[in-house]
């Protein structure tokens, strides 16, 4: 892992992070502690039941329990192969959860099932009418290189690519030229097409995945650039490789057909919150300095990044700040619920900033915010009270009302783009901090982990969040951050083991069968409508993909 670059990244940013002359840092959570503001956009807690359909997908072999057990005994367990290599304390960490050992047993059992199925009768029919031979083909196809994990988000698509470093000369001779070219293209460049970037400072080396050793590369591009990405992938010969890619995020559903049609790629789809957690746990095990916090968080002028030992993580609140925000309470590797969310997220910051300042990129928005002063835009407690509101501990420096001065014409004409960018960033960050804190209180948890690309090159928000958690909880809550920020969903996808892959493929087949069925029904229905009534469009599916 190329660790040193991390610090340089942050030190560069901190140099340009112009701090206001606060003796007390600005208030994160608008409103009194006693009278917590209601989360305007927070969704009602929705308990997410962990998707376990992969278990069902293996049901057919349950009858051969004895045979399976023998096979399981003689088969090495491949899931979390890295786990097998881990020092005992790390293994414990992965297994420390209440139901993780069961999950591990299930994994090895299902892997045994898979092996059994592909190594015995090829004509046993499984779900979706596919034979073991077909399923075996699909697993082979998945196992063949290149290995990607993809998270197609509302704003950014994240791609994690595994570069094998243990290729034998024989293998090299046999490696298809296309595959070699793709590997070279991805690993020798750091910019791709119009918006593609490889975050070289995040590269993980000497990683073992499915018994192969190599490096993980972290690449991102704008989701709006998907058609160019597919074109590029086609030009590089991807369509000629039979490939299944593990994908997550809304775009895995939205763009599934394009992938199939344009680059002959199947998507094995996974839930974005499942993979998010898997990715986080893997990164923490691989990189001892993955997790950090801000020391002296109460004084933003002095707060500094420090490594945090996250080897015993549970329980914790996980706040994923992407385009929107999802908040989870995580009890163990396979045990979590989505407790809240808000539509006021990274996408809101970027959208509002573009509107208010005319900027054109996230990087530009952050640069502007770094040079601005929210106090010229917001209404502070002292603008209302003339000083502190002592009774409830609200100091004059705190933001009483975000953008609260902007109804005054003179104030409006004196603010700069930088001030507006800063106020937008502080507003969005405050709101996320406030909701996250309430979730932590509700769940009685003391660690709040913030991830998502909103935090990319954004120490202002991280320091504000660290301040908010610390100050408003009287030091009982701790804000934690992770180096690979927005890549955990894609990383978790890459790590999916074969049982889950098979289930995801089954689901894909199931969905496409259902889609075909409903398309047929819809066609019949719309034909009936069209032929009998009006020329109105029958297309209620607004997908623009
Ligand atoms: N280069 C970038 N382009 C656009 N947004 C960026 C960029 N870097 C960071 N961001 C921020 O990250 C957010 C997207 O975060 P991400 O975790 O990738 O979510 P999603 O999965 O919804 O795309 C954006 O809304 C924006 O605030
Ligand atoms: C719908 C989403 C899960 C999509 O994830 P994203 O691409 O934003 O990372 C997320 O945007 C979200 O949780 N939005 C907030 C919805 C709400 O709770 O109000």
mmCIF file of N, CA, C and O and ligand atoms in Angstrom, residues 151-158 195 197 220-223 249-250 272 320-324 345-351 361-363 366 451-458 485-487, ligand 1:
data_model
loop_
_atom_site.group_PDB
_atom_site.id
_atom_site.type_symbol
_atom_site.label_atom_id
_atom_site.label_comp_id
_atom_site.label_asym_id
_atom_site.label_seq_id
_atom_site.Cartn_x
_atom_site.Cartn_y
_atom_site.Cartn_z
ATOM 1 N N UNK A 151 -18.843 0.060 -8.930
ATOM 2 C CA UNK A 151 -19.938 0.709 -8.202
ATOM 3 C C UNK A 151 -20.408 1.890 -9.055
ATOM 4 O O UNK A 151 -19.708 2.902 -9.176
ATOM 5 N N UNK A 152 -21.573 1.712 -9.651
ATOM 6 C CA UNK A 152 -22.061 2.745 -10.576
ATOM 7 C C UNK A 152 -23.019 3.644 -9.802
ATOM 8 O O UNK A 152 -24.209 3.345 -9.637
ATOM 9 N N UNK A 153 -22.480 4.725 -9.277
ATOM 10 C CA UNK A 153 -23.251 5.594 -8.389
ATOM 11 C C UNK A 153 -23.982 6.700 -9.125
ATOM 12 O O UNK A 153 -23.875 6.839 -10.354
ATOM 13 N N UNK A 154 -24.704 7.503 -8.346
ATOM 14 C CA UNK A 154 -25.491 8.598 -8.912
ATOM 15 C C UNK A 154 -24.627 9.659 -9.567
ATOM 16 O O UNK A 154 -25.070 10.355 -10.474
ATOM 17 N N UNK A 155 -23.383 9.810 -9.114
ATOM 18 C CA UNK A 155 -22.488 10.825 -9.683
ATOM 19 C C UNK A 155 -21.236 10.199 -10.280
ATOM 20 O O UNK A 155 -20.857 10.504 -11.405
ATOM 21 N N UNK A 156 -20.609 9.309 -9.514
ATOM 22 C CA UNK A 156 -19.338 8.741 -9.967
ATOM 23 C C UNK A 156 -19.435 7.225 -10.090
ATOM 24 O O UNK A 156 -20.097 6.566 -9.278
ATOM 25 N N UNK A 157 -18.755 6.708 -11.098
ATOM 26 C CA UNK A 157 -18.611 5.260 -11.204
ATOM 27 C C UNK A 157 -17.221 4.912 -10.685
ATOM 28 O O UNK A 157 -16.230 5.532 -11.062
ATOM 29 N N UNK A 158 -17.193 3.957 -9.765
ATOM 30 C CA UNK A 158 -15.929 3.548 -9.168
ATOM 31 C C UNK A 158 -15.594 2.146 -9.658
ATOM 32 O O UNK A 158 -16.466 1.269 -9.661
ATOM 33 N N UNK A 195 -13.150 11.804 -18.429
ATOM 34 C CA UNK A 195 -13.294 12.032 -16.975
ATOM 35 C C UNK A 195 -12.694 10.926 -16.102
ATOM 36 O O UNK A 195 -12.850 10.955 -14.880
ATOM 37 N N UNK A 197 -10.106 8.762 -13.979
ATOM 38 C CA UNK A 197 -8.859 8.978 -13.217
ATOM 39 C C UNK A 197 -8.541 7.737 -12.417
ATOM 40 O O UNK A 197 -9.450 7.109 -11.879
ATOM 41 N N UNK A 220 -11.946 6.009 -11.160
ATOM 42 C CA UNK A 220 -13.293 6.596 -11.110
ATOM 43 C C UNK A 220 -13.537 7.410 -12.371
ATOM 44 O O UNK A 220 -12.605 7.921 -12.984
ATOM 45 N N UNK A 221 -14.785 7.510 -12.757
ATOM 46 C CA UNK A 221 -15.179 8.436 -13.822
ATOM 47 C C UNK A 221 -16.608 8.876 -13.580
ATOM 48 O O UNK A 221 -17.325 8.284 -12.762
ATOM 49 N N UNK A 222 -17.009 9.932 -14.267
ATOM 50 C CA UNK A 222 -18.362 10.455 -14.084
ATOM 51 C C UNK A 222 -19.370 9.462 -14.661
ATOM 52 O O UNK A 222 -19.208 9.004 -15.794
ATOM 53 N N UNK A 223 -20.419 9.201 -13.910
ATOM 54 C CA UNK A 223 -21.434 8.259 -14.406
ATOM 55 C C UNK A 223 -22.099 8.799 -15.679
ATOM 56 O O UNK A 223 -22.488 8.020 -16.555
ATOM 57 N N UNK A 249 -24.500 -0.426 -6.903
ATOM 58 C CA UNK A 249 -24.965 0.940 -7.146
ATOM 59 C C UNK A 249 -26.169 0.913 -8.081
ATOM 60 O O UNK A 249 -26.402 -0.081 -8.775
ATOM 61 N N UNK A 250 -26.909 1.998 -8.066
ATOM 62 C CA UNK A 250 -28.108 2.064 -8.901
ATOM 63 C C UNK A 250 -27.833 1.799 -10.369
ATOM 64 O O UNK A 250 -28.646 1.193 -11.074
ATOM 65 N N UNK A 272 -25.632 -2.300 -2.770
ATOM 66 C CA UNK A 272 -24.551 -1.345 -2.510
ATOM 67 C C UNK A 272 -24.180 -1.222 -1.027
ATOM 68 O O UNK A 272 -23.039 -0.921 -0.696
ATOM 69 N N UNK A 320 -22.688 7.103 4.692
ATOM 70 C CA UNK A 320 -22.144 7.105 3.331
ATOM 71 C C UNK A 320 -22.625 8.364 2.615
ATOM 72 O O UNK A 320 -23.785 8.480 2.243
ATOM 73 N N UNK A 321 -21.690 9.295 2.448
ATOM 74 C CA UNK A 321 -22.057 10.560 1.804
ATOM 75 C C UNK A 321 -21.658 10.514 0.337
ATOM 76 O O UNK A 321 -20.511 10.789 -0.038
ATOM 77 N N UNK A 322 -22.606 10.072 -0.469
ATOM 78 C CA UNK A 322 -22.409 10.046 -1.913
ATOM 79 C C UNK A 322 -23.221 11.172 -2.519
ATOM 80 O O UNK A 322 -23.212 12.294 -2.001
ATOM 81 N N UNK A 323 -23.960 10.887 -3.582
ATOM 82 C CA UNK A 323 -24.868 11.909 -4.137
ATOM 83 C C UNK A 323 -25.886 12.252 -3.052
ATOM 84 O O UNK A 323 -26.147 13.410 -2.756
ATOM 85 N N UNK A 324 -26.502 11.210 -2.480
ATOM 86 C CA UNK A 324 -27.352 11.370 -1.299
ATOM 87 C C UNK A 324 -26.642 10.704 -0.129
ATOM 88 O O UNK A 324 -25.494 10.276 -0.256
ATOM 89 N N UNK A 345 -27.044 15.702 0.184
ATOM 90 C CA UNK A 345 -25.746 15.057 0.254
ATOM 91 C C UNK A 345 -24.714 15.729 -0.638
ATOM 92 O O UNK A 345 -24.807 16.936 -0.927
ATOM 93 N N UNK A 346 -23.766 14.919 -1.099
ATOM 94 C CA UNK A 346 -22.686 15.448 -1.934
ATOM 95 C C UNK A 346 -23.219 16.021 -3.245
ATOM 96 O O UNK A 346 -22.690 17.018 -3.751
ATOM 97 N N UNK A 347 -24.248 15.401 -3.766
ATOM 98 C CA UNK A 347 -24.841 15.890 -5.009
ATOM 99 C C UNK A 347 -25.472 17.259 -4.805
ATOM 100 O O UNK A 347 -25.427 18.121 -5.693
ATOM 101 N N UNK A 348 -26.024 17.465 -3.626
ATOM 102 C CA UNK A 348 -26.667 18.754 -3.306
ATOM 103 C C UNK A 348 -25.609 19.844 -3.212
ATOM 104 O O UNK A 348 -25.776 20.942 -3.745
ATOM 105 N N UNK A 349 -24.514 19.507 -2.514
ATOM 106 C CA UNK A 349 -23.429 20.488 -2.399
ATOM 107 C C UNK A 349 -22.947 20.904 -3.788
ATOM 108 O O UNK A 349 -22.858 22.091 -4.108
ATOM 109 N N UNK A 350 -22.667 19.890 -4.623
ATOM 110 C CA UNK A 350 -22.109 20.192 -5.940
ATOM 111 C C UNK A 350 -23.125 20.953 -6.796
ATOM 112 O O UNK A 350 -22.791 21.956 -7.439
ATOM 113 N N UNK A 351 -24.368 20.502 -6.766
ATOM 114 C CA UNK A 351 -25.410 21.148 -7.574
ATOM 115 C C UNK A 351 -25.625 22.598 -7.160
ATOM 116 O O UNK A 351 -25.627 23.505 -8.001
ATOM 117 N N UNK A 361 -16.876 22.042 -11.437
ATOM 118 C CA UNK A 361 -16.428 20.723 -10.966
ATOM 119 C C UNK A 361 -16.378 20.708 -9.445
ATOM 120 O O UNK A 361 -16.366 21.772 -8.791
ATOM 121 N N UNK A 362 -16.326 19.490 -8.907
ATOM 122 C CA UNK A 362 -16.240 19.335 -7.454
ATOM 123 C C UNK A 362 -14.933 19.955 -6.941
ATOM 124 O O UNK A 362 -14.923 20.648 -5.922
ATOM 125 N N UNK A 363 -13.856 19.708 -7.677
ATOM 126 C CA UNK A 363 -12.557 20.221 -7.243
ATOM 127 C C UNK A 363 -12.591 21.748 -7.171
ATOM 128 O O UNK A 363 -12.111 22.361 -6.220
ATOM 129 N N UNK A 366 -14.604 22.915 -4.187
ATOM 130 C CA UNK A 366 -13.847 22.806 -2.926
ATOM 131 C C UNK A 366 -12.781 23.900 -2.833
ATOM 132 O O UNK A 366 -12.581 24.502 -1.770
ATOM 133 N N UNK A 451 -17.941 7.920 5.209
ATOM 134 C CA UNK A 451 -17.297 7.543 3.946
ATOM 135 C C UNK A 451 -18.050 8.202 2.782
ATOM 136 O O UNK A 451 -19.048 8.888 2.988
ATOM 137 N N UNK A 452 -17.570 7.933 1.558
ATOM 138 C CA UNK A 452 -18.222 8.499 0.370
ATOM 139 C C UNK A 452 -17.342 9.585 -0.231
ATOM 140 O O UNK A 452 -16.534 10.216 0.466
ATOM 141 N N UNK A 453 -17.503 9.804 -1.510
ATOM 142 C CA UNK A 453 -16.597 10.723 -2.205
ATOM 143 C C UNK A 453 -16.825 12.197 -1.893
ATOM 144 O O UNK A 453 -16.019 13.039 -2.286
ATOM 145 N N UNK A 454 -17.913 12.505 -1.196
ATOM 146 C CA UNK A 454 -18.096 13.898 -0.759
ATOM 147 C C UNK A 454 -16.886 14.329 0.082
ATOM 148 O O UNK A 454 -16.522 15.503 0.132
ATOM 149 N N UNK A 455 -16.264 13.362 0.751
ATOM 150 C CA UNK A 455 -15.137 13.690 1.630
ATOM 151 C C UNK A 455 -13.811 13.768 0.880
ATOM 152 O O UNK A 455 -12.786 14.120 1.473
ATOM 153 N N UNK A 456 -13.838 13.422 -0.416
ATOM 154 C CA UNK A 456 -12.606 13.470 -1.224
ATOM 155 C C UNK A 456 -12.057 14.904 -1.221
ATOM 156 O O UNK A 456 -12.810 15.848 -1.411
ATOM 157 N N UNK A 457 -10.763 15.021 -1.034
ATOM 158 C CA UNK A 457 -10.070 16.328 -0.990
ATOM 159 C C UNK A 457 -10.878 17.383 -0.226
ATOM 160 O O UNK A 457 -10.922 18.538 -0.629
ATOM 161 N N UNK A 458 -11.500 16.971 0.847
ATOM 162 C CA UNK A 458 -12.429 17.862 1.540
ATOM 163 C C UNK A 458 -12.190 17.880 3.057
ATOM 164 O O UNK A 458 -13.056 17.475 3.843
ATOM 165 N N UNK A 485 -12.154 6.284 1.037
ATOM 166 C CA UNK A 485 -13.377 7.098 0.939
ATOM 167 C C UNK A 485 -14.566 6.527 0.158
ATOM 168 O O UNK A 485 -15.520 6.040 0.746
ATOM 169 N N UNK A 486 -14.495 6.621 -1.162
ATOM 170 C CA UNK A 486 -15.687 6.279 -1.952
ATOM 171 C C UNK A 486 -15.600 4.947 -2.662
ATOM 172 O O UNK A 486 -16.471 4.614 -3.476
ATOM 173 N N UNK A 487 -14.558 4.161 -2.376
ATOM 174 C CA UNK A 487 -14.313 2.962 -3.181
ATOM 175 C C UNK A 487 -14.798 1.659 -2.545
ATOM 176 O O UNK A 487 -14.601 0.586 -3.101
HETATM 177 N N1 LIG B 1 -14.516 14.360 -9.307
HETATM 178 C C1 LIG B 1 -15.741 14.443 -8.763
HETATM 179 N N2 LIG B 1 -16.810 14.688 -9.562
HETATM 180 C C2 LIG B 1 -18.053 14.791 -9.043
HETATM 181 N N3 LIG B 1 -18.318 14.678 -7.730
HETATM 182 C C3 LIG B 1 -17.298 14.441 -6.880
HETATM 183 C C4 LIG B 1 -15.973 14.306 -7.365
HETATM 184 N N4 LIG B 1 -15.173 14.050 -6.315
HETATM 185 C C5 LIG B 1 -15.949 14.036 -5.231
HETATM 186 N N5 LIG B 1 -17.236 14.276 -5.556
HETATM 187 C C6 LIG B 1 -18.332 14.344 -4.570
HETATM 188 O O1 LIG B 1 -18.707 13.005 -4.317
HETATM 189 C C7 LIG B 1 -20.115 12.831 -4.502
HETATM 190 C C8 LIG B 1 -20.364 11.458 -5.052
HETATM 191 O O2 LIG B 1 -19.902 10.548 -4.116
HETATM 192 P P1 LIG B 1 -19.940 8.987 -4.358
HETATM 193 O O3 LIG B 1 -19.577 8.357 -3.060
HETATM 194 O O4 LIG B 1 -19.112 8.626 -5.519
HETATM 195 O O5 LIG B 1 -21.483 8.790 -4.611
HETATM 196 P P2 LIG B 1 -22.335 8.159 -5.814
HETATM 197 O O6 LIG B 1 -22.181 6.690 -5.616
HETATM 198 O O7 LIG B 1 -23.705 8.652 -5.546
HETATM 199 O O8 LIG B 1 -21.780 8.637 -7.111
HETATM 200 C C9 LIG B 1 -20.526 13.962 -5.427
HETATM 201 O O9 LIG B 1 -21.870 14.288 -5.246
HETATM 202 C C10 LIG B 1 -19.592 15.057 -5.016
HETATM 203 O O10 LIG B 1 -20.086 15.751 -3.892
#
